[in-house]
Amino acid sequence: MANSFDDLPPRTALAGIARDFHARGWMGGTAGNLSARADDAHFWITASGLPKGSLGEDDFLLVRVADGGVVERGRAGLAPSAETGIHAAIYALDPQARACLHGHTVVACLATARLKGRPKTLRLPGLEMVKAFEIWEQHPKAELALFENQPDVARIAREVRSRFSRRRPAISALLVRDHGPTVWGRGVQEAYNRFEALDFLLSFLASR
Ligand SMILES: CSCCC(=O)C(=O)COP(=O)(O)O
Ligand SMILES: [Zn+2]
């Protein structure tokens, strides 16, 4: 048994995370998509529309960071995740990002349910858990980037590129309202740890 997802080949690690997230209710009903860099110019991403609790290593596609174009399919007939453009935007903007995890969590939807208007950020609670995002202040004012959900994912991806290229996000995560969080890290394990930490912080907000 590996101690860290980083000790596993990327597709093995992502399939393991998908099983874990599915068991926790974060990837129900085919929701969510996971990716990890293969090299600076490419990343592996889950195929679209598959039940994420039972992925095999051939359920991934290799795509380009530059334009999300498919380079290799694990098996015939697979299409890349509908949200590949959001992953590509993150890898293009952050050379340190090596894994990117998106799930649909109830608490993420609840945390923004009472917000008025269309704020661009959500203030996270100043709890110890923000240290998962390398925020070390005693009373941190950590802002999570918020995006409106849209049926056209390419528009969300363009908005992510446009906003993050103007200003790098303080937290290595974003939340699409009424949809779910996407979290990235310098390795698969760090992205996984951060996803759990964000869930903790959003659970706190949702329960207030
Ligand atoms: C019920 S899932 C709707 C699509 C979505 O938001 C998602 O995360 C899964 O899409 P994919 O194409 O990656 O399977
Ligand atoms: Zn989604």
PDB file of C-alpha atoms and ligand atoms in Angstrom:
ATOM      1  CA  MET A   1       0.000   0.000   0.000  1.00  0.00           C
ATOM      2  CA  ALA A   2       1.455   3.398  -0.997  1.00  0.00           C
ATOM      3  CA  ASN A   3       1.697   6.054   1.743  1.00  0.00           C
ATOM      4  CA  SER A   4       1.058   8.872  -0.691  1.00  0.00           C
ATOM      5  CA  PHE A   5      -0.837   9.185  -3.963  1.00  0.00           C
ATOM      6  CA  ASP A   6       2.388  10.704  -5.301  1.00  0.00           C
ATOM      7  CA  ASP A   7       4.044   7.262  -5.021  1.00  0.00           C
ATOM      8  CA  LEU A   8       1.617   5.859  -7.600  1.00  0.00           C
ATOM      9  CA  PRO A   9       1.474   6.338 -11.378  1.00  0.00           C
ATOM     10  CA  PRO A  10      -0.842   9.317 -12.060  1.00  0.00           C
ATOM     11  CA  ARG A  11      -3.771   7.329 -13.461  1.00  0.00           C
ATOM     12  CA  THR A  12      -3.620   4.784 -10.622  1.00  0.00           C
ATOM     13  CA  ALA A  13      -3.623   7.626  -8.099  1.00  0.00           C
ATOM     14  CA  LEU A  14      -6.539   9.421  -9.775  1.00  0.00           C
ATOM     15  CA  ALA A  15      -8.625   6.236 -10.007  1.00  0.00           C
ATOM     16  CA  GLY A  16      -7.979   5.693  -6.272  1.00  0.00           C
ATOM     17  CA  ILE A  17      -9.052   9.249  -5.453  1.00  0.00           C
ATOM     18  CA  ALA A  18     -12.174   8.843  -7.585  1.00  0.00           C
ATOM     19  CA  ARG A  19     -13.147   5.737  -5.581  1.00  0.00           C
ATOM     20  CA  ASP A  20     -12.535   7.619  -2.344  1.00  0.00           C
ATOM     21  CA  PHE A  21     -14.454  10.759  -3.446  1.00  0.00           C
ATOM     22  CA  HIS A  22     -17.330   8.639  -4.782  1.00  0.00           C
ATOM     23  CA  ALA A  23     -17.598   6.786  -1.446  1.00  0.00           C
ATOM     24  CA  ARG A  24     -17.750  10.167   0.329  1.00  0.00           C
ATOM     25  CA  GLY A  25     -20.586  11.395  -1.904  1.00  0.00           C
ATOM     26  CA  TRP A  26     -18.357  13.891  -3.751  1.00  0.00           C
ATOM     27  CA  MET A  27     -18.581  12.207  -7.171  1.00  0.00           C
ATOM     28  CA  GLY A  28     -22.113  10.803  -7.247  1.00  0.00           C
ATOM     29  CA  GLY A  29     -24.093  10.350 -10.459  1.00  0.00           C
ATOM     30  CA  THR A  30     -20.964  10.560 -12.716  1.00  0.00           C
ATOM     31  CA  ALA A  31     -20.110  13.990 -11.240  1.00  0.00           C
ATOM     32  CA  GLY A  32     -16.600  15.371 -11.051  1.00  0.00           C
ATOM     33  CA  ASN A  33     -13.363  15.060 -12.994  1.00  0.00           C
ATOM     34  CA  LEU A  34      -9.747  14.524 -11.973  1.00  0.00           C
ATOM     35  CA  SER A  35      -6.476  15.245 -13.741  1.00  0.00           C
ATOM     36  CA  ALA A  36      -2.714  15.085 -13.260  1.00  0.00           C
ATOM     37  CA  ARG A  37       0.131  16.375 -15.378  1.00  0.00           C
ATOM     38  CA  ALA A  38       2.020  13.850 -17.472  1.00  0.00           C
ATOM     39  CA  ASP A  39       4.626  16.498 -18.374  1.00  0.00           C
ATOM     40  CA  ASP A  40       4.751  20.274 -18.734  1.00  0.00           C
ATOM     41  CA  ALA A  41       2.597  20.267 -21.881  1.00  0.00           C
ATOM     42  CA  HIS A  42       0.132  17.411 -21.209  1.00  0.00           C
ATOM     43  CA  PHE A  43      -2.170  16.043 -18.533  1.00  0.00           C
ATOM     44  CA  TRP A  44      -4.228  12.917 -17.945  1.00  0.00           C
ATOM     45  CA  ILE A  45      -7.930  13.558 -17.337  1.00  0.00           C
ATOM     46  CA  THR A  46     -10.953  11.391 -16.600  1.00  0.00           C
ATOM     47  CA  ALA A  47     -13.244  10.502 -19.483  1.00  0.00           C
ATOM     48  CA  SER A  48     -16.612  12.239 -19.598  1.00  0.00           C
ATOM     49  CA  GLY A  49     -19.789  10.715 -18.221  1.00  0.00           C
ATOM     50  CA  LEU A  50     -18.359   7.583 -16.595  1.00  0.00           C
ATOM     51  CA  PRO A  51     -19.372   6.499 -13.077  1.00  0.00           C
ATOM     52  CA  LYS A  52     -16.388   7.789 -11.152  1.00  0.00           C
ATOM     53  CA  GLY A  53     -16.489   5.187  -8.367  1.00  0.00           C
ATOM     54  CA  SER A  54     -15.231   2.392 -10.607  1.00  0.00           C
ATOM     55  CA  LEU A  55     -12.688   3.931 -12.986  1.00  0.00           C
ATOM     56  CA  GLY A  56      -9.933   1.797 -14.479  1.00  0.00           C
ATOM     57  CA  GLU A  57      -6.590   3.078 -15.720  1.00  0.00           C
ATOM     58  CA  ASP A  58      -7.849   3.030 -19.307  1.00  0.00           C
ATOM     59  CA  ASP A  59     -10.655   5.474 -18.454  1.00  0.00           C
ATOM     60  CA  PHE A  60      -8.353   8.485 -18.933  1.00  0.00           C
ATOM     61  CA  LEU A  61      -7.276  10.606 -21.887  1.00  0.00           C
ATOM     62  CA  LEU A  62      -4.024  12.455 -22.425  1.00  0.00           C
ATOM     63  CA  VAL A  63      -4.697  16.039 -23.500  1.00  0.00           C
ATOM     64  CA  ARG A  64      -2.654  19.151 -24.285  1.00  0.00           C
ATOM     65  CA  VAL A  65      -2.378  21.984 -21.759  1.00  0.00           C
ATOM     66  CA  ALA A  66      -2.321  24.464 -24.647  1.00  0.00           C
ATOM     67  CA  ASP A  67      -5.788  23.742 -26.042  1.00  0.00           C
ATOM     68  CA  GLY A  68      -7.237  20.652 -24.303  1.00  0.00           C
ATOM     69  CA  GLY A  69      -6.900  18.666 -27.525  1.00  0.00           C
ATOM     70  CA  VAL A  70      -6.789  14.860 -27.182  1.00  0.00           C
ATOM     71  CA  VAL A  71      -3.401  13.209 -27.763  1.00  0.00           C
ATOM     72  CA  GLU A  72      -4.215   9.686 -26.549  1.00  0.00           C
ATOM     73  CA  ARG A  73      -7.313   7.751 -25.436  1.00  0.00           C
ATOM     74  CA  GLY A  74      -7.116   4.976 -22.844  1.00  0.00           C
ATOM     75  CA  ARG A  75      -9.579   3.107 -25.025  1.00  0.00           C
ATOM     76  CA  ALA A  76     -11.687   3.810 -28.073  1.00  0.00           C
ATOM     77  CA  GLY A  77     -14.870   5.840 -27.744  1.00  0.00           C
ATOM     78  CA  LEU A  78     -13.877   7.963 -24.761  1.00  0.00           C
ATOM     79  CA  ALA A  79     -14.389  11.743 -24.765  1.00  0.00           C
ATOM     80  CA  PRO A  80     -12.447  13.968 -22.360  1.00  0.00           C
ATOM     81  CA  SER A  81     -14.272  15.477 -19.395  1.00  0.00           C
ATOM     82  CA  ALA A  82     -16.681  18.259 -20.302  1.00  0.00           C
ATOM     83  CA  GLU A  83     -14.672  20.412 -17.869  1.00  0.00           C
ATOM     84  CA  THR A  84     -11.259  19.807 -19.463  1.00  0.00           C
ATOM     85  CA  GLY A  85     -11.065  23.530 -20.323  1.00  0.00           C
ATOM     86  CA  ILE A  86     -11.056  24.500 -16.642  1.00  0.00           C
ATOM     87  CA  HIS A  87      -8.221  22.051 -15.884  1.00  0.00           C
ATOM     88  CA  ALA A  88      -6.269  23.301 -18.929  1.00  0.00           C
ATOM     89  CA  ALA A  89      -6.680  26.906 -17.763  1.00  0.00           C
ATOM     90  CA  ILE A  90      -5.262  26.061 -14.335  1.00  0.00           C
ATOM     91  CA  TYR A  91      -2.248  24.152 -15.722  1.00  0.00           C
ATOM     92  CA  ALA A  92      -1.559  26.933 -18.239  1.00  0.00           C
ATOM     93  CA  LEU A  93      -1.666  29.643 -15.587  1.00  0.00           C
ATOM     94  CA  ASP A  94       0.124  27.831 -12.766  1.00  0.00           C
ATOM     95  CA  PRO A  95       3.262  25.908 -13.794  1.00  0.00           C
ATOM     96  CA  GLN A  96       3.450  24.494 -10.248  1.00  0.00           C
ATOM     97  CA  ALA A  97       0.016  22.850 -10.492  1.00  0.00           C
ATOM     98  CA  ARG A  98       0.484  19.108 -11.079  1.00  0.00           C
ATOM     99  CA  ALA A  99      -2.951  17.766 -10.168  1.00  0.00           C
ATOM    100  CA  CYS A 100      -6.433  19.216 -10.306  1.00  0.00           C
ATOM    101  CA  LEU A 101      -9.507  17.677  -8.634  1.00  0.00           C
ATOM    102  CA  HIS A 102     -13.144  18.628  -9.178  1.00  0.00           C
ATOM    103  CA  GLY A 103     -16.088  17.176  -7.264  1.00  0.00           C
ATOM    104  CA  HIS A 104     -19.706  18.032  -6.495  1.00  0.00           C
ATOM    105  CA  THR A 105     -20.227  18.433  -2.777  1.00  0.00           C
ATOM    106  CA  VAL A 106     -23.450  19.338  -0.991  1.00  0.00           C
ATOM    107  CA  VAL A 107     -21.635  21.640   1.438  1.00  0.00           C
ATOM    108  CA  ALA A 108     -20.056  23.603  -1.421  1.00  0.00           C
ATOM    109  CA  CYS A 109     -23.537  24.323  -2.776  1.00  0.00           C
ATOM    110  CA  LEU A 110     -24.915  25.166   0.679  1.00  0.00           C
ATOM    111  CA  ALA A 111     -21.983  27.477   1.522  1.00  0.00           C
ATOM    112  CA  THR A 112     -23.028  29.953  -1.185  1.00  0.00           C
ATOM    113  CA  ALA A 113     -26.797  29.357  -1.101  1.00  0.00           C
ATOM    114  CA  ARG A 114     -27.549  32.472   0.962  1.00  0.00           C
ATOM    115  CA  LEU A 115     -25.174  34.829  -0.868  1.00  0.00           C
ATOM    116  CA  LYS A 116     -26.814  37.861  -2.458  1.00  0.00           C
ATOM    117  CA  GLY A 117     -25.780  39.057  -5.921  1.00  0.00           C
ATOM    118  CA  ARG A 118     -22.824  37.630  -7.794  1.00  0.00           C
ATOM    119  CA  PRO A 119     -19.748  38.067  -5.592  1.00  0.00           C
ATOM    120  CA  LYS A 120     -16.433  37.110  -7.143  1.00  0.00           C
ATOM    121  CA  THR A 121     -14.977  35.660  -3.944  1.00  0.00           C
ATOM    122  CA  LEU A 122     -16.086  33.876  -0.797  1.00  0.00           C
ATOM    123  CA  ARG A 123     -14.288  34.660   2.488  1.00  0.00           C
ATOM    124  CA  LEU A 124     -13.196  31.399   4.081  1.00  0.00           C
ATOM    125  CA  PRO A 125     -13.388  31.068   7.877  1.00  0.00           C
ATOM    126  CA  GLY A 126     -10.126  31.845   9.686  1.00  0.00           C
ATOM    127  CA  LEU A 127      -9.699  28.301  10.934  1.00  0.00           C
ATOM    128  CA  GLU A 128      -6.498  26.283  11.276  1.00  0.00           C
ATOM    129  CA  MET A 129      -7.446  24.347   8.136  1.00  0.00           C
ATOM    130  CA  VAL A 130      -6.608  27.305   5.855  1.00  0.00           C
ATOM    131  CA  LYS A 131      -2.967  26.320   6.431  1.00  0.00           C
ATOM    132  CA  ALA A 132      -3.585  23.563   3.868  1.00  0.00           C
ATOM    133  CA  PHE A 133      -3.426  26.452   1.368  1.00  0.00           C
ATOM    134  CA  GLU A 134      -0.248  27.885   2.865  1.00  0.00           C
ATOM    135  CA  ILE A 135      -1.959  30.767   4.586  1.00  0.00           C
ATOM    136  CA  TRP A 136      -0.103  31.174   7.825  1.00  0.00           C
ATOM    137  CA  GLU A 137      -1.488  34.382   9.388  1.00  0.00           C
ATOM    138  CA  GLN A 138      -3.116  34.270  12.799  1.00  0.00           C
ATOM    139  CA  HIS A 139      -6.370  35.840  11.575  1.00  0.00           C
ATOM    140  CA  PRO A 140      -6.334  35.115   7.863  1.00  0.00           C
ATOM    141  CA  LYS A 141      -8.677  36.754   5.394  1.00  0.00           C
ATOM    142  CA  ALA A 142      -8.551  34.014   2.791  1.00  0.00           C
ATOM    143  CA  GLU A 143     -10.706  34.593  -0.285  1.00  0.00           C
ATOM    144  CA  LEU A 144     -11.862  31.682  -2.439  1.00  0.00           C
ATOM    145  CA  ALA A 145     -12.495  32.561  -6.109  1.00  0.00           C
ATOM    146  CA  LEU A 146     -16.184  32.178  -7.006  1.00  0.00           C
ATOM    147  CA  PHE A 147     -17.611  31.693 -10.490  1.00  0.00           C
ATOM    148  CA  GLU A 148     -21.220  31.549 -11.621  1.00  0.00           C
ATOM    149  CA  ASN A 149     -22.344  28.225 -13.048  1.00  0.00           C
ATOM    150  CA  GLN A 150     -23.146  28.254 -16.771  1.00  0.00           C
ATOM    151  CA  PRO A 151     -24.305  25.514 -19.145  1.00  0.00           C
ATOM    152  CA  ASP A 152     -21.434  26.442 -21.481  1.00  0.00           C
ATOM    153  CA  VAL A 153     -18.343  25.224 -19.582  1.00  0.00           C
ATOM    154  CA  ALA A 154     -16.062  26.931 -22.125  1.00  0.00           C
ATOM    155  CA  ARG A 155     -17.378  30.265 -20.842  1.00  0.00           C
ATOM    156  CA  ILE A 156     -16.510  29.337 -17.257  1.00  0.00           C
ATOM    157  CA  ALA A 157     -13.024  28.300 -18.423  1.00  0.00           C
ATOM    158  CA  ARG A 158     -12.560  31.628 -20.245  1.00  0.00           C
ATOM    159  CA  GLU A 159     -13.620  33.497 -17.131  1.00  0.00           C
ATOM    160  CA  VAL A 160     -11.126  31.479 -15.033  1.00  0.00           C
ATOM    161  CA  ARG A 161      -8.323  32.315 -17.502  1.00  0.00           C
ATOM    162  CA  SER A 162      -9.238  35.942 -17.686  1.00  0.00           C
ATOM    163  CA  ARG A 163      -9.550  36.480 -13.928  1.00  0.00           C
ATOM    164  CA  PHE A 164      -6.563  34.376 -12.822  1.00  0.00           C
ATOM    165  CA  SER A 165      -4.244  35.812 -15.472  1.00  0.00           C
ATOM    166  CA  ARG A 166      -4.999  39.290 -14.150  1.00  0.00           C
ATOM    167  CA  ARG A 167      -4.595  38.235 -10.512  1.00  0.00           C
ATOM    168  CA  ARG A 168      -3.257  34.930  -9.243  1.00  0.00           C
ATOM    169  CA  PRO A 169      -5.738  33.407  -6.759  1.00  0.00           C
ATOM    170  CA  ALA A 170      -4.801  33.543  -3.077  1.00  0.00           C
ATOM    171  CA  ILE A 171      -6.087  29.986  -2.583  1.00  0.00           C
ATOM    172  CA  SER A 172      -5.304  27.119  -5.001  1.00  0.00           C
ATOM    173  CA  ALA A 173      -8.970  26.419  -5.497  1.00  0.00           C
ATOM    174  CA  LEU A 174     -12.102  27.811  -7.078  1.00  0.00           C
ATOM    175  CA  LEU A 175     -15.785  27.268  -6.532  1.00  0.00           C
ATOM    176  CA  VAL A 176     -18.419  27.260  -9.245  1.00  0.00           C
ATOM    177  CA  ARG A 177     -21.653  28.226  -7.509  1.00  0.00           C
ATOM    178  CA  ASP A 178     -24.443  25.626  -7.370  1.00  0.00           C
ATOM    179  CA  HIS A 179     -21.941  23.176  -8.836  1.00  0.00           C
ATOM    180  CA  GLY A 180     -18.750  22.348  -6.941  1.00  0.00           C
ATOM    181  CA  PRO A 181     -15.127  23.038  -6.052  1.00  0.00           C
ATOM    182  CA  THR A 182     -11.962  22.511  -8.092  1.00  0.00           C
ATOM    183  CA  VAL A 183      -8.724  22.293  -6.136  1.00  0.00           C
ATOM    184  CA  TRP A 184      -5.147  21.951  -7.341  1.00  0.00           C
ATOM    185  CA  GLY A 185      -1.751  21.227  -5.848  1.00  0.00           C
ATOM    186  CA  ARG A 186       1.932  20.664  -6.591  1.00  0.00           C
ATOM    187  CA  GLY A 187       1.242  16.933  -6.466  1.00  0.00           C
ATOM    188  CA  VAL A 188      -1.722  14.594  -6.405  1.00  0.00           C
ATOM    189  CA  GLN A 189      -1.469  14.138  -2.640  1.00  0.00           C
ATOM    190  CA  GLU A 190      -1.382  17.885  -1.992  1.00  0.00           C
ATOM    191  CA  ALA A 191      -4.433  18.438  -4.203  1.00  0.00           C
ATOM    192  CA  TYR A 192      -6.244  15.646  -2.332  1.00  0.00           C
ATOM    193  CA  ASN A 193      -5.311  17.097   1.077  1.00  0.00           C
ATOM    194  CA  ARG A 194      -6.476  20.539  -0.033  1.00  0.00           C
ATOM    195  CA  PHE A 195      -9.776  19.202  -1.338  1.00  0.00           C
ATOM    196  CA  GLU A 196     -10.445  17.668   2.083  1.00  0.00           C
ATOM    197  CA  ALA A 197      -9.415  20.887   3.838  1.00  0.00           C
ATOM    198  CA  LEU A 198     -11.683  22.982   1.604  1.00  0.00           C
ATOM    199  CA  ASP A 199     -14.558  20.628   2.326  1.00  0.00           C
ATOM    200  CA  PHE A 200     -13.940  21.181   6.060  1.00  0.00           C
ATOM    201  CA  LEU A 201     -13.949  24.979   5.622  1.00  0.00           C
ATOM    202  CA  LEU A 202     -17.067  24.992   3.416  1.00  0.00           C
ATOM    203  CA  SER A 203     -18.840  22.617   5.834  1.00  0.00           C
ATOM    204  CA  PHE A 204     -18.176  25.136   8.599  1.00  0.00           C
ATOM    205  CA  LEU A 205     -19.607  27.980   6.493  1.00  0.00           C
ATOM    206  CA  ALA A 206     -22.615  25.941   5.417  1.00  0.00           C
ATOM    207  CA  SER A 207     -23.508  25.035   8.990  1.00  0.00           C
ATOM    208  CA  ARG A 208     -23.584  28.612  10.333  1.00  0.00           C
TER     209      ARG A 208
HETATM  210  C1  LIG B   1     -23.954  15.095 -13.198  1.00  0.00           C
HETATM  211  S1  LIG B   1     -22.380  15.571 -13.700  1.00  0.00           S
HETATM  212  C2  LIG B   1     -22.564  16.972 -14.799  1.00  0.00           C
HETATM  213  C3  LIG B   1     -21.271  17.363 -15.452  1.00  0.00           C
HETATM  214  C4  LIG B   1     -20.257  17.810 -14.437  1.00  0.00           C
HETATM  215  O1  LIG B   1     -20.413  18.868 -13.854  1.00  0.00           O
HETATM  216  C5  LIG B   1     -19.146  16.979 -14.058  1.00  0.00           C
HETATM  217  O2  LIG B   1     -18.401  17.324 -13.160  1.00  0.00           O
HETATM  218  C6  LIG B   1     -18.843  15.687 -14.752  1.00  0.00           C
HETATM  219  O3  LIG B   1     -18.570  15.907 -16.089  1.00  0.00           O
HETATM  220  P1  LIG B   1     -17.580  14.910 -16.898  1.00  0.00           P
HETATM  221  O4  LIG B   1     -17.778  15.317 -18.325  1.00  0.00           O
HETATM  222  O5  LIG B   1     -16.203  15.165 -16.388  1.00  0.00           O
HETATM  223  O6  LIG B   1     -18.029  13.511 -16.600  1.00  0.00           O
HETATM  224 ZN    ZN B   2     -18.804  19.355 -12.374  1.00  0.00          ZN
END
